[in-house]
CSV table of C-alpha atoms and ligand atoms in Angstrom, one decimal:
chain,number,residue,atom,x,y,z
A,7,MET,CA,-171.8,-60.4,-49.9
A,8,THR,CA,-174.2,-58.2,-51.1
A,9,ARG,CA,-173.2,-54.2,-51.5
A,10,ARG,CA,-176.0,-51.9,-51.1
A,11,PRO,CA,-176.4,-49.3,-54.2
A,12,GLU,CA,-174.3,-46.3,-53.6
A,13,ALA,CA,-177.6,-44.4,-53.8
A,14,GLU,CA,-179.2,-45.8,-51.0
A,15,LEU,CA,-176.0,-45.3,-48.9
A,16,HIS,CA,-176.6,-41.5,-49.5
A,17,ALA,CA,-180.3,-41.9,-48.6
A,18,VAL,CA,-178.9,-43.8,-45.2
A,19,HIS,CA,-176.4,-41.0,-44.7
A,20,ALA,CA,-179.0,-38.0,-45.0
A,21,ILE,CA,-181.1,-39.9,-42.5
A,22,ALA,CA,-178.7,-40.2,-40.2
A,23,MET,CA,-177.7,-36.5,-40.3
A,24,LEU,CA,-181.3,-35.3,-40.4
A,25,PRO,CA,-182.6,-33.8,-36.6
A,26,GLU,CA,-185.8,-35.6,-35.5
A,27,PRO,CA,-187.8,-32.6,-34.1
A,28,ALA,CA,-188.3,-32.6,-30.0
A,29,GLU,CA,-190.5,-31.0,-27.7
A,30,ILE,CA,-189.5,-29.7,-24.2
A,31,LEU,CA,-191.7,-31.3,-22.0
A,32,GLU,CA,-189.8,-30.0,-18.5
A,33,LYS,CA,-186.9,-27.9,-18.0
A,34,ARG,CA,-185.4,-27.9,-14.4
A,35,THR,CA,-182.7,-25.4,-13.3
A,36,PHE,CA,-179.7,-25.7,-11.3
A,37,GLY,CA,-177.6,-22.8,-10.6
A,38,PRO,CA,-177.6,-19.9,-13.0
A,39,ASP,CA,-176.1,-22.1,-15.6
A,40,ILE,CA,-177.1,-25.6,-15.6
A,41,HIS,CA,-180.8,-26.8,-17.2
A,42,SER,CA,-181.9,-30.6,-17.7
A,43,TYR,CA,-184.5,-30.5,-20.4
A,44,GLN,CA,-186.8,-33.3,-21.0
A,45,LEU,CA,-187.3,-34.1,-24.6
A,46,ARG,CA,-190.1,-36.0,-26.3
A,47,LEU,CA,-189.9,-36.9,-29.8
A,48,ARG,CA,-192.6,-35.0,-32.0
A,49,ASN,CA,-192.9,-38.1,-34.3
A,50,PRO,CA,-193.3,-41.4,-31.9
A,51,ALA,CA,-192.8,-43.8,-34.5
A,52,ALA,CA,-188.7,-42.3,-34.3
A,53,ARG,CA,-188.8,-43.3,-30.8
A,54,PRO,CA,-187.1,-46.6,-31.6
A,55,ARG,CA,-184.3,-45.1,-33.8
A,56,PHE,CA,-183.6,-43.3,-30.6
A,57,ASP,CA,-183.3,-46.3,-28.7
A,58,PHE,CA,-179.4,-45.8,-26.5
A,59,VAL,CA,-177.1,-47.5,-24.2
A,60,PRO,CA,-175.8,-45.3,-21.3
A,61,GLY,CA,-172.8,-43.1,-22.2
A,62,GLN,CA,-173.9,-42.2,-25.5
A,63,PHE,CA,-174.6,-38.9,-27.0
A,64,ASN,CA,-177.1,-36.3,-29.3
A,65,MET,CA,-176.3,-33.8,-31.4
A,66,VAL,CA,-179.2,-31.4,-30.3
A,67,TYR,CA,-179.9,-28.7,-32.8
A,68,VAL,CA,-181.2,-25.4,-32.2
A,69,PRO,CA,-182.7,-23.8,-35.8
A,70,GLY,CA,-180.5,-21.3,-37.3
A,71,VAL,CA,-178.1,-21.6,-34.1
A,72,GLY,CA,-175.9,-24.8,-34.2
A,73,GLU,CA,-175.9,-28.4,-33.0
A,74,VAL,CA,-173.5,-29.3,-29.9
A,75,ALA,CA,-173.3,-32.6,-28.7
A,76,ILE,CA,-174.5,-33.5,-25.4
A,77,SER,CA,-174.8,-36.7,-23.2
A,78,ILE,CA,-178.0,-38.6,-22.8
A,79,SER,CA,-178.8,-38.5,-18.5
A,80,SER,CA,-181.8,-40.1,-18.8
A,81,ASP,CA,-182.7,-44.2,-17.8
A,82,PRO,CA,-182.6,-45.7,-21.0
A,83,ASP,CA,-186.1,-47.1,-20.4
A,84,ASP,CA,-187.9,-44.1,-20.2
A,85,GLU,CA,-189.4,-42.8,-22.9
A,86,ASP,CA,-188.4,-39.3,-23.0
A,87,LEU,CA,-184.7,-38.1,-23.5
A,88,GLU,CA,-183.0,-36.4,-20.9
A,89,HIS,CA,-180.0,-34.0,-21.4
A,90,THR,CA,-178.5,-32.0,-19.0
A,91,ILE,CA,-176.7,-28.5,-20.4
A,92,ARG,CA,-174.3,-26.7,-18.9
A,93,ILE,CA,-174.2,-23.0,-20.6
A,94,VAL,CA,-171.0,-22.0,-22.3
A,95,GLY,CA,-171.4,-20.5,-25.6
A,96,ARG,CA,-173.2,-19.7,-28.7
A,97,THR,CA,-175.4,-22.3,-29.0
A,98,THR,CA,-175.7,-23.4,-25.0
A,99,ARG,CA,-176.7,-19.8,-24.9
A,100,VAL,CA,-179.6,-19.8,-26.9
A,101,ILE,CA,-180.8,-23.0,-25.3
A,102,ASP,CA,-180.7,-21.5,-22.0
A,103,ARG,CA,-183.7,-19.1,-22.9
A,104,LEU,CA,-186.0,-22.3,-24.6
A,105,GLY,CA,-188.5,-24.0,-22.3
A,106,PRO,CA,-191.4,-26.2,-22.2
A,107,GLY,CA,-193.3,-26.1,-25.6
A,108,ASP,CA,-190.3,-24.9,-27.4
A,109,VAL,CA,-188.6,-27.5,-29.9
A,110,VAL,CA,-184.7,-28.4,-31.1
A,111,GLY,CA,-183.8,-31.0,-33.3
A,112,LEU,CA,-181.8,-34.3,-32.4
A,113,ARG,CA,-179.8,-36.1,-34.0
A,114,GLY,CA,-178.4,-39.7,-32.5
A,115,PRO,CA,-178.0,-41.9,-30.2
A,116,TYR,CA,-174.1,-41.8,-31.2
A,117,GLY,CA,-171.0,-43.1,-29.8
A,118,ASN,CA,-170.6,-46.1,-27.7
A,119,GLY,CA,-171.5,-47.4,-24.2
A,120,TRP,CA,-170.1,-47.7,-20.7
A,121,PRO,CA,-168.7,-51.3,-20.4
A,122,LEU,CA,-171.8,-52.3,-18.4
A,123,GLY,CA,-171.4,-56.2,-19.8
A,124,ASP,CA,-168.0,-56.2,-18.3
A,125,ALA,CA,-168.8,-54.9,-15.3
A,126,ARG,CA,-170.9,-57.3,-14.2
A,127,PHE,CA,-170.4,-59.4,-11.2
A,128,LYS,CA,-167.9,-56.7,-10.4
A,129,ASP,CA,-167.1,-53.8,-8.0
A,130,VAL,CA,-168.0,-50.6,-9.5
A,131,LEU,CA,-166.2,-47.1,-8.8
A,132,VAL,CA,-168.0,-44.2,-10.3
A,133,ILE,CA,-165.4,-41.1,-10.3
A,134,THR,CA,-167.1,-38.0,-11.6
A,135,GLY,CA,-166.7,-34.5,-11.6
A,136,GLY,CA,-168.9,-31.4,-12.5
A,137,LEU,CA,-171.5,-32.2,-15.1
A,138,GLY,CA,-169.3,-35.2,-15.4
A,139,CYS,CA,-172.1,-37.4,-13.9
A,140,ALA,CA,-174.6,-36.7,-16.8
A,141,PRO,CA,-173.2,-39.3,-19.0
A,142,VAL,CA,-172.9,-41.7,-15.9
A,143,THR,CA,-176.1,-41.1,-14.4
A,144,GLY,CA,-178.3,-43.4,-17.1
A,145,ALA,CA,-175.5,-46.2,-16.5
A,146,ILE,CA,-175.9,-46.2,-12.2
A,147,GLU,CA,-179.7,-46.2,-12.8
A,148,TYR,CA,-179.1,-49.7,-15.0
A,149,MET,CA,-176.6,-51.0,-12.3
A,150,PHE,CA,-179.7,-50.4,-9.7
A,151,ARG,CA,-182.3,-52.1,-11.8
A,152,ARG,CA,-180.0,-55.0,-12.4
A,153,ARG,CA,-178.3,-54.7,-8.6
A,154,ALA,CA,-177.8,-58.7,-8.3
A,155,SER,CA,-175.3,-58.4,-11.5
A,156,TYR,CA,-173.3,-56.2,-9.6
A,157,GLY,CA,-170.7,-55.9,-6.8
A,158,HIS,CA,-170.5,-53.1,-4.3
A,159,LEU,CA,-171.1,-49.7,-5.7
A,160,THR,CA,-169.0,-46.9,-5.2
A,161,ILE,CA,-169.9,-43.2,-6.3
A,162,LEU,CA,-167.7,-40.5,-6.0
A,163,HIS,CA,-168.9,-37.0,-7.0
A,164,GLY,CA,-166.8,-33.5,-7.1
A,165,VAL,CA,-168.3,-30.1,-7.8
A,166,LYS,CA,-166.7,-26.9,-7.8
A,167,LYS,CA,-169.3,-24.9,-5.9
A,168,PRO,CA,-172.7,-26.5,-4.3
A,169,ALA,CA,-174.9,-24.7,-6.9
A,170,ASP,CA,-173.1,-26.9,-9.7
A,171,LEU,CA,-174.5,-30.3,-7.8
A,172,VAL,CA,-177.1,-31.2,-10.4
A,173,HIS,CA,-179.6,-34.2,-9.5
A,174,ARG,CA,-178.9,-34.1,-5.9
A,175,SER,CA,-182.2,-36.3,-5.2
A,176,HIS,CA,-180.6,-39.2,-7.3
A,177,PHE,CA,-177.0,-39.2,-5.0
A,178,GLU,CA,-179.9,-39.1,-2.3
A,179,ALA,CA,-181.8,-42.2,-3.6
A,180,TRP,CA,-178.4,-44.1,-4.7
A,181,ARG,CA,-176.9,-43.3,-0.9
A,182,ARG,CA,-179.7,-45.0,0.6
A,183,GLN,CA,-179.5,-48.1,-1.6
A,184,PRO,CA,-177.4,-51.4,0.4
A,185,ASP,CA,-174.6,-52.6,-0.8
A,186,THR,CA,-173.8,-48.6,-1.9
A,187,THR,CA,-170.9,-45.9,-0.9
A,188,VAL,CA,-172.0,-42.2,-2.0
A,189,LEU,CA,-169.7,-39.6,-1.3
A,190,LEU,CA,-170.2,-35.7,-2.5
A,191,THR,CA,-167.2,-33.3,-2.4
A,192,THR,CA,-167.1,-29.2,-3.3
A,193,ASP,CA,-164.0,-27.2,-3.4
A,194,GLN,CA,-166.1,-24.4,-2.1
A,195,PRO,CA,-168.4,-25.5,0.8
A,196,ASP,CA,-171.4,-23.0,2.0
A,197,ARG,CA,-173.0,-22.9,5.4
A,198,ALA,CA,-175.8,-25.0,3.9
A,199,TRP,CA,-173.2,-28.0,2.9
A,200,ARG,CA,-173.3,-31.0,4.5
A,201,ASP,CA,-170.7,-33.6,2.5
A,202,ARG,CA,-167.1,-33.6,2.3
A,203,SER,CA,-165.1,-30.3,1.1
A,204,GLY,CA,-161.9,-30.4,-1.1
A,205,VAL,CA,-161.5,-32.1,-4.5
A,206,VAL,CA,-162.9,-35.3,-5.4
A,207,THR,CA,-159.3,-37.5,-5.6
A,208,GLU,CA,-159.4,-36.7,-1.9
A,209,LEU,CA,-162.2,-38.8,-1.7
A,210,PHE,CA,-160.0,-42.1,-2.3
A,211,ALA,CA,-158.6,-42.1,1.3
A,212,GLU,CA,-162.0,-43.4,2.3
A,213,VAL,CA,-162.5,-45.8,-0.1
A,214,GLU,CA,-161.2,-49.4,-0.3
A,215,ILE,CA,-160.8,-51.0,-3.6
A,216,ASP,CA,-160.1,-54.6,-4.4
A,217,PRO,CA,-158.2,-53.9,-8.0
A,218,ALA,CA,-158.8,-57.7,-9.1
A,219,ARG,CA,-162.7,-57.2,-9.0
A,220,THR,CA,-162.9,-53.4,-9.3
A,221,VAL,CA,-164.1,-51.9,-12.6
A,222,VAL,CA,-163.8,-47.8,-12.7
A,223,LEU,CA,-166.3,-45.6,-14.6
A,224,MET,CA,-164.7,-42.1,-15.0
A,225,CYS,CA,-166.0,-38.5,-16.4
A,226,GLY,CA,-165.2,-35.1,-15.7
A,227,PRO,CA,-162.3,-32.7,-16.4
A,228,GLU,CA,-159.6,-34.3,-17.9
A,229,VAL,CA,-157.4,-32.7,-15.0
A,230,MET,CA,-159.4,-34.5,-12.4
A,231,MET,CA,-159.1,-37.6,-14.5
A,232,ARG,CA,-155.4,-38.0,-14.8
A,233,TYR,CA,-154.9,-37.4,-10.4
A,234,ALA,CA,-157.2,-39.9,-10.2
A,235,ILE,CA,-155.2,-42.5,-12.7
A,236,GLN,CA,-152.6,-41.7,-11.0
A,237,ASP,CA,-153.7,-42.9,-7.5
A,238,LEU,CA,-155.6,-46.0,-9.0
A,239,ARG,CA,-152.9,-46.9,-10.4
A,240,GLY,CA,-150.7,-46.8,-7.4
A,241,ARG,CA,-153.9,-49.3,-5.8
A,242,GLY,CA,-153.0,-51.9,-8.5
A,243,VAL,CA,-155.9,-51.3,-11.1
A,244,SER,CA,-154.9,-52.6,-14.2
A,245,ASP,CA,-155.4,-49.8,-17.4
A,246,GLU,CA,-157.7,-52.6,-18.9
A,247,ARG,CA,-160.3,-51.6,-16.0
A,248,ILE,CA,-160.1,-48.3,-16.0
A,249,TYR,CA,-163.0,-46.5,-18.5
A,250,LEU,CA,-163.0,-42.6,-19.3
A,251,SER,CA,-165.6,-40.6,-21.2
A,252,LEU,CA,-163.7,-38.0,-23.4
A,253,GLU,CA,-164.7,-34.8,-25.2
A,254,ARG,CA,-163.9,-33.0,-27.9
A,255,ASN,CA,-165.5,-30.4,-30.3
A,256,MET,CA,-167.7,-32.1,-32.6
A,257,HIS,CA,-169.2,-31.3,-35.4
A,258,CYS,CA,-170.6,-34.4,-37.6
A,259,GLY,CA,-171.2,-37.1,-34.9
A,260,ILE,CA,-170.2,-39.8,-37.0
A,261,GLY,CA,-167.0,-40.2,-38.0
A,262,ALA,CA,-166.9,-37.9,-41.4
A,263,CYS,CA,-165.3,-34.1,-39.9
A,264,GLY,CA,-162.3,-35.2,-38.1
A,265,HIS,CA,-163.3,-32.3,-35.8
A,266,CYS,CA,-162.8,-35.1,-32.6
A,267,GLN,CA,-159.6,-37.0,-33.8
A,268,LEU,CA,-157.6,-38.0,-30.6
A,269,GLY,CA,-154.4,-39.9,-32.2
A,270,PRO,CA,-155.5,-42.6,-34.4
A,271,PHE,CA,-159.5,-42.4,-32.5
A,272,PHE,CA,-162.9,-40.3,-33.7
A,273,LEU,CA,-163.9,-39.7,-30.3
A,274,CYS,CA,-167.8,-39.5,-31.7
A,275,LYS,CA,-167.0,-43.1,-33.7
A,276,ASP,CA,-164.5,-45.1,-31.3
A,277,GLY,CA,-165.5,-43.5,-28.3
A,278,PRO,CA,-166.4,-41.2,-25.9
A,279,ILE,CA,-165.5,-44.2,-23.7
A,280,PHE,CA,-162.1,-45.8,-24.2
A,281,SER,CA,-160.6,-47.9,-21.6
A,282,LEU,CA,-157.3,-46.3,-20.3
A,283,HIS,CA,-155.5,-49.2,-22.0
A,284,ARG,CA,-156.4,-48.1,-25.6
A,285,VAL,CA,-156.0,-44.1,-25.3
A,286,ARG,CA,-153.0,-43.9,-23.0
A,287,PRO,CA,-150.4,-42.9,-25.5
A,288,PHE,CA,-152.7,-39.9,-26.6
A,289,PHE,CA,-154.4,-39.1,-23.5
A,290,ALA,CA,-151.2,-38.4,-21.8
A,291,VAL,CA,-150.0,-35.8,-24.6
A,292,HIS,CA,-151.1,-32.4,-23.4
A,293,GLY,CA,-153.4,-30.2,-25.9
A,294,LEU,CA,-154.1,-33.5,-28.0
B,13,FAD,C1,-169.4,-36.4,-26.2
B,13,FAD,C2,-169.7,-35.5,-25.9
B,13,FAD,C3,-170.8,-35.4,-24.7
B,13,FAD,C4,-170.7,-33.8,-24.1
B,13,FAD,N1,-171.9,-33.9,-23.2
B,13,FAD,C5,-172.3,-32.8,-22.5
B,13,FAD,C6,-173.3,-32.6,-21.7
B,13,FAD,O1,-174.2,-34.1,-21.0
B,13,FAD,N2,-173.9,-31.5,-21.3
B,13,FAD,C7,-172.6,-30.6,-21.4
B,13,FAD,O2,-173.5,-29.5,-21.1
B,13,FAD,N3,-171.7,-30.6,-22.2
B,13,FAD,C8,-171.7,-31.7,-22.6
B,13,FAD,N4,-170.6,-31.5,-23.9
B,13,FAD,C9,-170.1,-30.5,-24.1
B,13,FAD,C10,-170.9,-29.7,-24.9
B,13,FAD,O3,-170.9,-30.4,-26.2
B,13,FAD,C11,-169.9,-28.2,-25.6
B,13,FAD,O4,-170.2,-27.5,-24.1
B,13,FAD,C12,-171.5,-27.5,-26.5
B,13,FAD,O5,-170.5,-28.1,-27.7
B,13,FAD,C13,-170.9,-26.0,-26.4
B,13,FAD,O6,-171.4,-25.7,-27.3
B,13,FAD,P1,-171.6,-23.9,-27.4
B,13,FAD,O7,-171.9,-23.6,-29.2
B,13,FAD,O8,-172.3,-23.4,-26.6
B,13,FAD,O9,-170.2,-23.2,-27.0
B,13,FAD,P2,-169.0,-22.6,-28.1
B,13,FAD,O10,-169.5,-21.0,-28.6
B,13,FAD,O11,-169.3,-23.8,-29.3
B,13,FAD,O12,-168.0,-22.9,-27.1
B,13,FAD,C14,-167.5,-21.8,-26.0
B,13,FAD,C15,-166.5,-23.0,-25.4
B,13,FAD,O13,-166.3,-23.9,-25.1
B,13,FAD,C16,-165.1,-24.8,-25.5
B,13,FAD,N5,-166.1,-26.1,-26.1
B,13,FAD,C17,-167.0,-26.2,-26.9
B,13,FAD,N6,-167.1,-28.0,-27.0
B,13,FAD,C18,-166.2,-28.2,-26.1
B,13,FAD,C19,-166.2,-29.8,-26.0
B,13,FAD,N7,-166.7,-30.6,-26.6
B,13,FAD,N8,-165.1,-29.8,-24.9
B,13,FAD,C20,-164.4,-29.1,-24.4
B,13,FAD,N9,-164.6,-27.5,-24.6
B,13,FAD,C21,-165.8,-27.5,-25.7
B,13,FAD,C22,-165.0,-24.1,-26.7
B,13,FAD,O14,-163.8,-24.2,-27.5
B,13,FAD,C23,-165.1,-23.0,-26.3
B,13,FAD,O15,-164.0,-22.0,-25.9
B,13,FAD,C24,-170.2,-32.9,-24.6
B,13,FAD,C25,-169.2,-33.0,-25.5
B,13,FAD,C26,-169.0,-34.3,-26.0
B,13,FAD,C27,-168.2,-34.3,-26.9
B,14,FES,S1,-167.3,-35.1,-34.8
B,14,FES,FE1,-166.8,-35.4,-37.1
B,14,FES,S2,-165.4,-37.0,-37.1
B,14,FES,FE2,-166.1,-36.7,-35.0
């Protein structure tokens, strides 16, 4: 085996950590605290390095402020990259003020993707809560573009309040597709809300699944995922077929700092997507 000289490895590492400037082309706002940013790399030659599979994330850098891990919510075939961001703290509060023409740095893509190969020719059940739909949007688009390769698609999505529903147009387009079920729900329906009310797990009663041919993709608050897992197991879906996208506070994104550790795993490098079978002993431990 030929070994790379140490200096070369350091150089490769340094490039991996260097943010690539990307300009905000478009900003779409959903409610007071969620925005989607369409980003184009300033250097088009760098775009192939940002080819990604649905489920991966980038580190989004705001010069002088900080860096945050954000899933890539666009279609992998699009030239531009989309990030949908909830404003929660120090760095995202500055991102909140950015708009078209402003520039951020991007590092990535990092982590693994959804098991879209294993899911081929099976039914796919997507369960998401809140902004949890962002990491899975690209995967859903991917499956629709290869519709003949997947069985029935069921998409269950819950939000706390109607304003938290981002990309309603995507859900409306998906629900018009054949062999597809899309159910939306909110905890706090208002007069304009036309879909279900209640938490996302209450939608299960309306859905039939064949455990032997179903793969589950799940993303959202961990409490939601725990309840969903109980129900899925009760219906005979095996832990090997339940996939979760997990979140922890991230710093380096490349398995070097240890901030995102969950048991023996680094979420940035070994995840963020895991089968329940792999993470079950750690996922069940509160606070890990
Ligand atoms: C793989 C991955 C994908 C993500 N994808 C998205 C996305 O698509 N859109 C999006 O809006 N956010 C996403 N996040 C969460 C995002 O990284 C955090 O919201 C962001 O880092 C907050 O940064 P801040 O400086 O604004 O807040 P801070 O000031 O750092 O923190 C504000 C509060 O949020 C908590 N917090 C910070 N990061 C996380 C985290 N990762 N998980 C749980 N709590 C956290 C802090 O403990 C604190 O209470 C993702 C996180 C990971 C790990
Ligand atoms: S973020 Fe540094 S090890 Fe995962």
